[in-house]
């Protein structure tokens, strides 16, 4: 089994100096940067828009993994593609025409991701599996960093891995919410390919060691 990719979320960085947070991610050995976009409607919080992503882009070589927690994601795809996103992931619960949006993201030359909240079953996105590059399984209800993980969500990770093995798609499986040194092993054994971590990463005194531990290498 390959080591999982680690994707620290800048949501838990100090927004008055986000570039410094990005540099900490760069030095840690994490391969991806997770960028949480919140609109105050799909989720109660507000975070940032495409300008933040565009301003951070020149400061990092890492893969930019944009997670849109917004209503009507269709209208924002173009802006985040131009801002330098590599992966653009939206919530199927926030969209009517999820397939059309996945295709639009791919047409812009980006990797297309779909996300499900804890109350959404995998069967709801089953028709979309061949059209997606990443499935983001939320392991908390989206909206805030620092929440406790809902362990039952790992059943969906196992289900998605099983479907992939049966040839239903070629997506990466990502988990997001409450991932830390204590929960990462269960995420890995369920079959997660990408581990998103916000508060645990920025709270870790030794970030390189934290990333190694998330990968199961320390
Ligand atoms: C939550 C966001 C997460 C958040 C994770 O709505 O989608 O990416 O940053 O934060 P932690 O790791 O603190 O649960
Ligand atoms: Zn996220």
GROMACS .gro file of C-alpha atoms and ligand atoms in nm:
model
  233
    1UNK     CA    1   0.000   0.000   0.000
    2UNK     CA    2   0.143   0.340  -0.104
    3UNK     CA    3   0.188   0.612   0.156
    4UNK     CA    4  -0.105   0.852   0.159
    5UNK     CA    5  -0.066   1.208   0.035
    6UNK     CA    6  -0.088   1.466   0.314
    7UNK     CA    7  -0.284   1.785   0.242
    8UNK     CA    8  -0.261   2.046   0.521
    9UNK     CA    9  -0.544   2.299   0.513
   10UNK     CA   10  -0.456   2.668   0.520
   11UNK     CA   11  -0.790   2.727   0.695
   12UNK     CA   12  -0.605   2.677   1.023
   13UNK     CA   13  -0.313   2.905   0.925
   14UNK     CA   14  -0.286   3.262   1.052
   15UNK     CA   15  -0.471   3.458   0.779
   16UNK     CA   16  -0.267   3.770   0.858
   17UNK     CA   17   0.035   3.582   0.723
   18UNK     CA   18  -0.096   3.302   0.507
   19UNK     CA   19   0.223   3.287   0.300
   20UNK     CA   20   0.413   3.188   0.615
   21UNK     CA   21   0.163   2.907   0.673
   22UNK     CA   22   0.212   2.795   0.315
   23UNK     CA   23   0.590   2.794   0.369
   24UNK     CA   24   0.545   2.574   0.678
   25UNK     CA   25   0.346   2.329   0.465
   26UNK     CA   26   0.624   2.337   0.204
   27UNK     CA   27   0.895   2.254   0.461
   28UNK     CA   28   0.692   1.975   0.621
   29UNK     CA   29   0.712   1.723   0.337
   30UNK     CA   30   0.338   1.744   0.263
   31UNK     CA   31   0.272   1.714  -0.110
   32UNK     CA   32  -0.057   1.902  -0.134
   33UNK     CA   33  -0.211   2.221   0.003
   34UNK     CA   34  -0.584   2.207   0.084
   35UNK     CA   35  -0.774   2.534   0.033
   36UNK     CA   36  -1.117   2.553   0.199
   37UNK     CA   37  -1.360   2.792   0.035
   38UNK     CA   38  -1.669   2.870   0.246
   39UNK     CA   39  -1.954   3.096   0.138
   40UNK     CA   40  -2.163   3.154   0.452
   41UNK     CA   41  -2.457   2.971   0.290
   42UNK     CA   42  -2.365   2.609   0.219
   43UNK     CA   43  -2.174   2.628   0.546
   44UNK     CA   44  -2.208   2.898   0.813
   45UNK     CA   45  -1.849   3.024   0.788
   46UNK     CA   46  -1.682   3.251   0.535
   47UNK     CA   47  -1.321   3.197   0.435
   48UNK     CA   48  -1.176   3.328   0.108
   49UNK     CA   49  -1.216   3.338  -0.268
   50UNK     CA   50  -1.004   3.297  -0.581
   51UNK     CA   51  -0.782   3.598  -0.508
   52UNK     CA   52  -0.633   3.421  -0.206
   53UNK     CA   53  -0.553   3.119  -0.423
   54UNK     CA   54  -0.402   3.338  -0.697
   55UNK     CA   55  -0.192   3.532  -0.444
   56UNK     CA   56  -0.062   3.211  -0.282
   57UNK     CA   57   0.009   3.032  -0.611
   58UNK     CA   58   0.354   3.184  -0.681
   59UNK     CA   59   0.469   3.091  -0.329
   60UNK     CA   60   0.429   2.714  -0.365
   61UNK     CA   61   0.507   2.429  -0.601
   62UNK     CA   62   0.261   2.200  -0.420
   63UNK     CA   63  -0.060   2.065  -0.568
   64UNK     CA   64  -0.342   2.309  -0.487
   65UNK     CA   65  -0.646   2.112  -0.374
   66UNK     CA   66  -0.941   2.353  -0.369
   67UNK     CA   67  -1.245   2.241  -0.167
   68UNK     CA   68  -1.553   2.445  -0.254
   69UNK     CA   69  -1.810   2.449   0.027
   70UNK     CA   70  -2.040   2.682  -0.163
   71UNK     CA   71  -2.390   2.689  -0.307
   72UNK     CA   72  -2.399   2.704  -0.687
   73UNK     CA   73  -2.036   2.600  -0.742
   74UNK     CA   74  -2.073   2.620  -1.125
   75UNK     CA   75  -2.019   2.997  -1.125
   76UNK     CA   76  -1.688   2.973  -0.936
   77UNK     CA   77  -1.511   2.699  -1.131
   78UNK     CA   78  -1.359   2.931  -1.388
   79UNK     CA   79  -1.222   3.175  -1.129
   80UNK     CA   80  -1.051   2.905  -0.926
   81UNK     CA   81  -0.911   2.739  -1.238
   82UNK     CA   82  -0.756   3.069  -1.343
   83UNK     CA   83  -0.629   3.129  -0.989
   84UNK     CA   84  -0.411   2.818  -1.015
   85UNK     CA   85  -0.609   2.533  -0.860
   86UNK     CA   86  -0.496   2.184  -0.960
   87UNK     CA   87  -0.792   1.995  -0.814
   88UNK     CA   88  -1.133   2.159  -0.785
   89UNK     CA   89  -1.377   1.971  -0.562
   90UNK     CA   90  -1.738   2.071  -0.502
   91UNK     CA   91  -2.023   1.925  -0.297
   92UNK     CA   92  -2.283   1.720  -0.479
   93UNK     CA   93  -2.535   1.841  -0.216
   94UNK     CA   94  -2.481   2.198  -0.341
   95UNK     CA   95  -2.529   2.127  -0.711
   96UNK     CA   96  -2.808   1.998  -0.936
   97UNK     CA   97  -2.596   1.917  -1.240
   98UNK     CA   98  -2.294   1.755  -1.078
   99UNK     CA   99  -2.193   1.569  -1.393
  100UNK     CA  100  -2.193   1.888  -1.598
  101UNK     CA  101  -1.973   2.061  -1.340
  102UNK     CA  102  -1.724   1.771  -1.332
  103UNK     CA  103  -1.697   1.791  -1.711
  104UNK     CA  104  -1.655   2.169  -1.698
  105UNK     CA  105  -1.368   2.136  -1.452
  106UNK     CA  106  -1.194   1.881  -1.674
  107UNK     CA  107  -1.247   2.099  -1.981
  108UNK     CA  108  -1.053   2.372  -1.799
  109UNK     CA  109  -0.762   2.127  -1.771
  110UNK     CA  110  -0.809   2.064  -1.398
  111UNK     CA  111  -0.871   1.752  -1.194
  112UNK     CA  112  -1.235   1.723  -1.096
  113UNK     CA  113  -1.344   1.625  -0.745
  114UNK     CA  114  -1.677   1.560  -0.579
  115UNK     CA  115  -1.742   1.573  -0.206
  116UNK     CA  116  -2.006   1.422   0.021
  117UNK     CA  117  -2.105   1.531   0.372
  118UNK     CA  118  -2.147   1.267   0.648
  119UNK     CA  119  -2.523   1.226   0.582
  120UNK     CA  120  -2.481   1.161   0.207
  121UNK     CA  121  -2.442   0.795   0.107
  122UNK     CA  122  -2.200   0.677  -0.161
  123UNK     CA  123  -2.490   0.549  -0.375
  124UNK     CA  124  -2.588   0.911  -0.437
  125UNK     CA  125  -2.269   0.972  -0.637
  126UNK     CA  126  -2.249   0.625  -0.790
  127UNK     CA  127  -2.335   0.750  -1.144
  128UNK     CA  128  -2.054   1.009  -1.117
  129UNK     CA  129  -1.771   0.771  -1.026
  130UNK     CA  130  -1.635   0.731  -1.383
  131UNK     CA  131  -1.621   1.109  -1.426
  132UNK     CA  132  -1.428   1.212  -1.117
  133UNK     CA  133  -1.058   1.229  -1.031
  134UNK     CA  134  -1.109   1.261  -0.656
  135UNK     CA  135  -1.378   1.186  -0.403
  136UNK     CA  136  -1.362   1.385  -0.083
  137UNK     CA  137  -1.535   1.202   0.200
  138UNK     CA  138  -1.610   1.454   0.473
  139UNK     CA  139  -1.543   1.299   0.813
  140UNK     CA  140  -1.702   1.596   0.994
  141UNK     CA  141  -1.993   1.819   0.899
  142UNK     CA  142  -1.820   2.087   0.691
  143UNK     CA  143  -1.788   2.442   0.814
  144UNK     CA  144  -1.520   2.454   1.079
  145UNK     CA  145  -1.177   2.322   1.157
  146UNK     CA  146  -1.108   2.145   1.484
  147UNK     CA  147  -1.414   1.917   1.504
  148UNK     CA  148  -1.412   1.552   1.617
  149UNK     CA  149  -1.407   1.290   1.344
  150UNK     CA  150  -1.718   1.078   1.277
  151UNK     CA  151  -1.569   0.728   1.249
  152UNK     CA  152  -1.868   0.578   1.064
  153UNK     CA  153  -1.766   0.780   0.756
  154UNK     CA  154  -1.475   0.539   0.702
  155UNK     CA  155  -1.730   0.281   0.586
  156UNK     CA  156  -1.778   0.504   0.281
  157UNK     CA  157  -1.404   0.506   0.218
  158UNK     CA  158  -1.403   0.125   0.220
  159UNK     CA  159  -1.705   0.120  -0.010
  160UNK     CA  160  -1.542   0.361  -0.258
  161UNK     CA  161  -1.218   0.162  -0.255
  162UNK     CA  162  -1.412  -0.155  -0.323
  163UNK     CA  163  -1.601   0.006  -0.611
  164UNK     CA  164  -1.272   0.130  -0.759
  165UNK     CA  165  -1.126  -0.221  -0.738
  166UNK     CA  166  -1.433  -0.342  -0.927
  167UNK     CA  167  -1.349  -0.096  -1.207
  168UNK     CA  168  -1.605   0.176  -1.133
  169UNK     CA  169  -1.358   0.464  -1.165
  170UNK     CA  170  -1.000   0.586  -1.120
  171UNK     CA  171  -1.047   0.843  -0.844
  172UNK     CA  172  -0.836   0.920  -0.541
  173UNK     CA  173  -1.018   0.892  -0.208
  174UNK     CA  174  -0.959   1.184   0.027
  175UNK     CA  175  -1.075   1.228   0.388
  176UNK     CA  176  -1.129   1.565   0.552
  177UNK     CA  177  -1.216   1.660   0.909
  178UNK     CA  178  -1.072   1.552   1.243
  179UNK     CA  179  -0.766   1.385   1.090
  180UNK     CA  180  -0.476   1.379   1.336
  181UNK     CA  181  -0.203   1.150   1.469
  182UNK     CA  182  -0.469   0.949   1.654
  183UNK     CA  183  -0.715   0.899   1.365
  184UNK     CA  184  -0.484   0.871   1.064
  185UNK     CA  185  -0.416   0.499   1.104
  186UNK     CA  186  -0.788   0.418   1.073
  187UNK     CA  187  -0.812   0.645   0.768
  188UNK     CA  188  -0.518   0.467   0.606
  189UNK     CA  189  -0.650   0.122   0.677
  190UNK     CA  190  -0.994   0.217   0.540
  191UNK     CA  191  -0.814   0.302   0.214
  192UNK     CA  192  -0.778   0.681   0.207
  193UNK     CA  193  -0.525   0.806  -0.050
  194UNK     CA  194  -0.525   1.168   0.070
  195UNK     CA  195  -0.536   1.287   0.432
  196UNK     CA  196  -0.646   1.648   0.484
  197UNK     CA  197  -0.546   1.801   0.818
  198UNK     CA  198  -0.601   2.157   0.936
  199UNK     CA  199  -0.589   2.218   1.310
  200UNK     CA  200  -0.373   1.915   1.387
  201UNK     CA  201  -0.109   2.021   1.132
  202UNK     CA  202  -0.088   2.382   1.247
  203UNK     CA  203  -0.099   2.275   1.611
  204UNK     CA  204   0.187   2.028   1.571
  205UNK     CA  205   0.519   2.149   1.714
  206UNK     CA  206   0.721   1.942   1.463
  207UNK     CA  207   0.539   1.953   1.132
  208UNK     CA  208   0.776   1.722   0.943
  209UNK     CA  209   0.729   1.459   1.215
  210UNK     CA  210   0.352   1.513   1.203
  211UNK     CA  211   0.348   1.448   0.826
  212UNK     CA  212   0.559   1.132   0.872
  213UNK     CA  213   0.319   1.010   1.140
  214UNK     CA  214   0.018   1.074   0.920
  215UNK     CA  215   0.183   0.865   0.651
  216UNK     CA  216   0.247   0.589   0.904
  217UNK     CA  217   0.626   0.632   0.873
  218UNK     CA  218   0.699   0.739   1.231
  219LIG     C1  219  -1.393   2.164   0.727
  219LIG     C2  220  -1.290   2.179   0.617
  219LIG     C3  221  -1.165   2.111   0.652
  219LIG     C4  222  -1.094   2.169   0.772
  219LIG     C5  223  -1.037   2.052   0.845
  219LIG     O1  224  -1.516   2.211   0.686
  219LIG     O2  225  -1.336   2.126   0.494
  219LIG     O3  226  -1.075   2.101   0.542
  219LIG     O4  227  -0.991   2.257   0.741
  219LIG     O5  228  -0.996   2.095   0.968
  219LIG     P1  229  -0.952   1.992   1.082
  219LIG     O6  230  -0.841   1.908   1.026
  219LIG     O7  231  -0.912   2.083   1.192
  219LIG     O8  232  -1.074   1.907   1.114
  220LIG    ZN1  233  -1.176   2.086   0.334
   0.00000   0.00000   0.00000
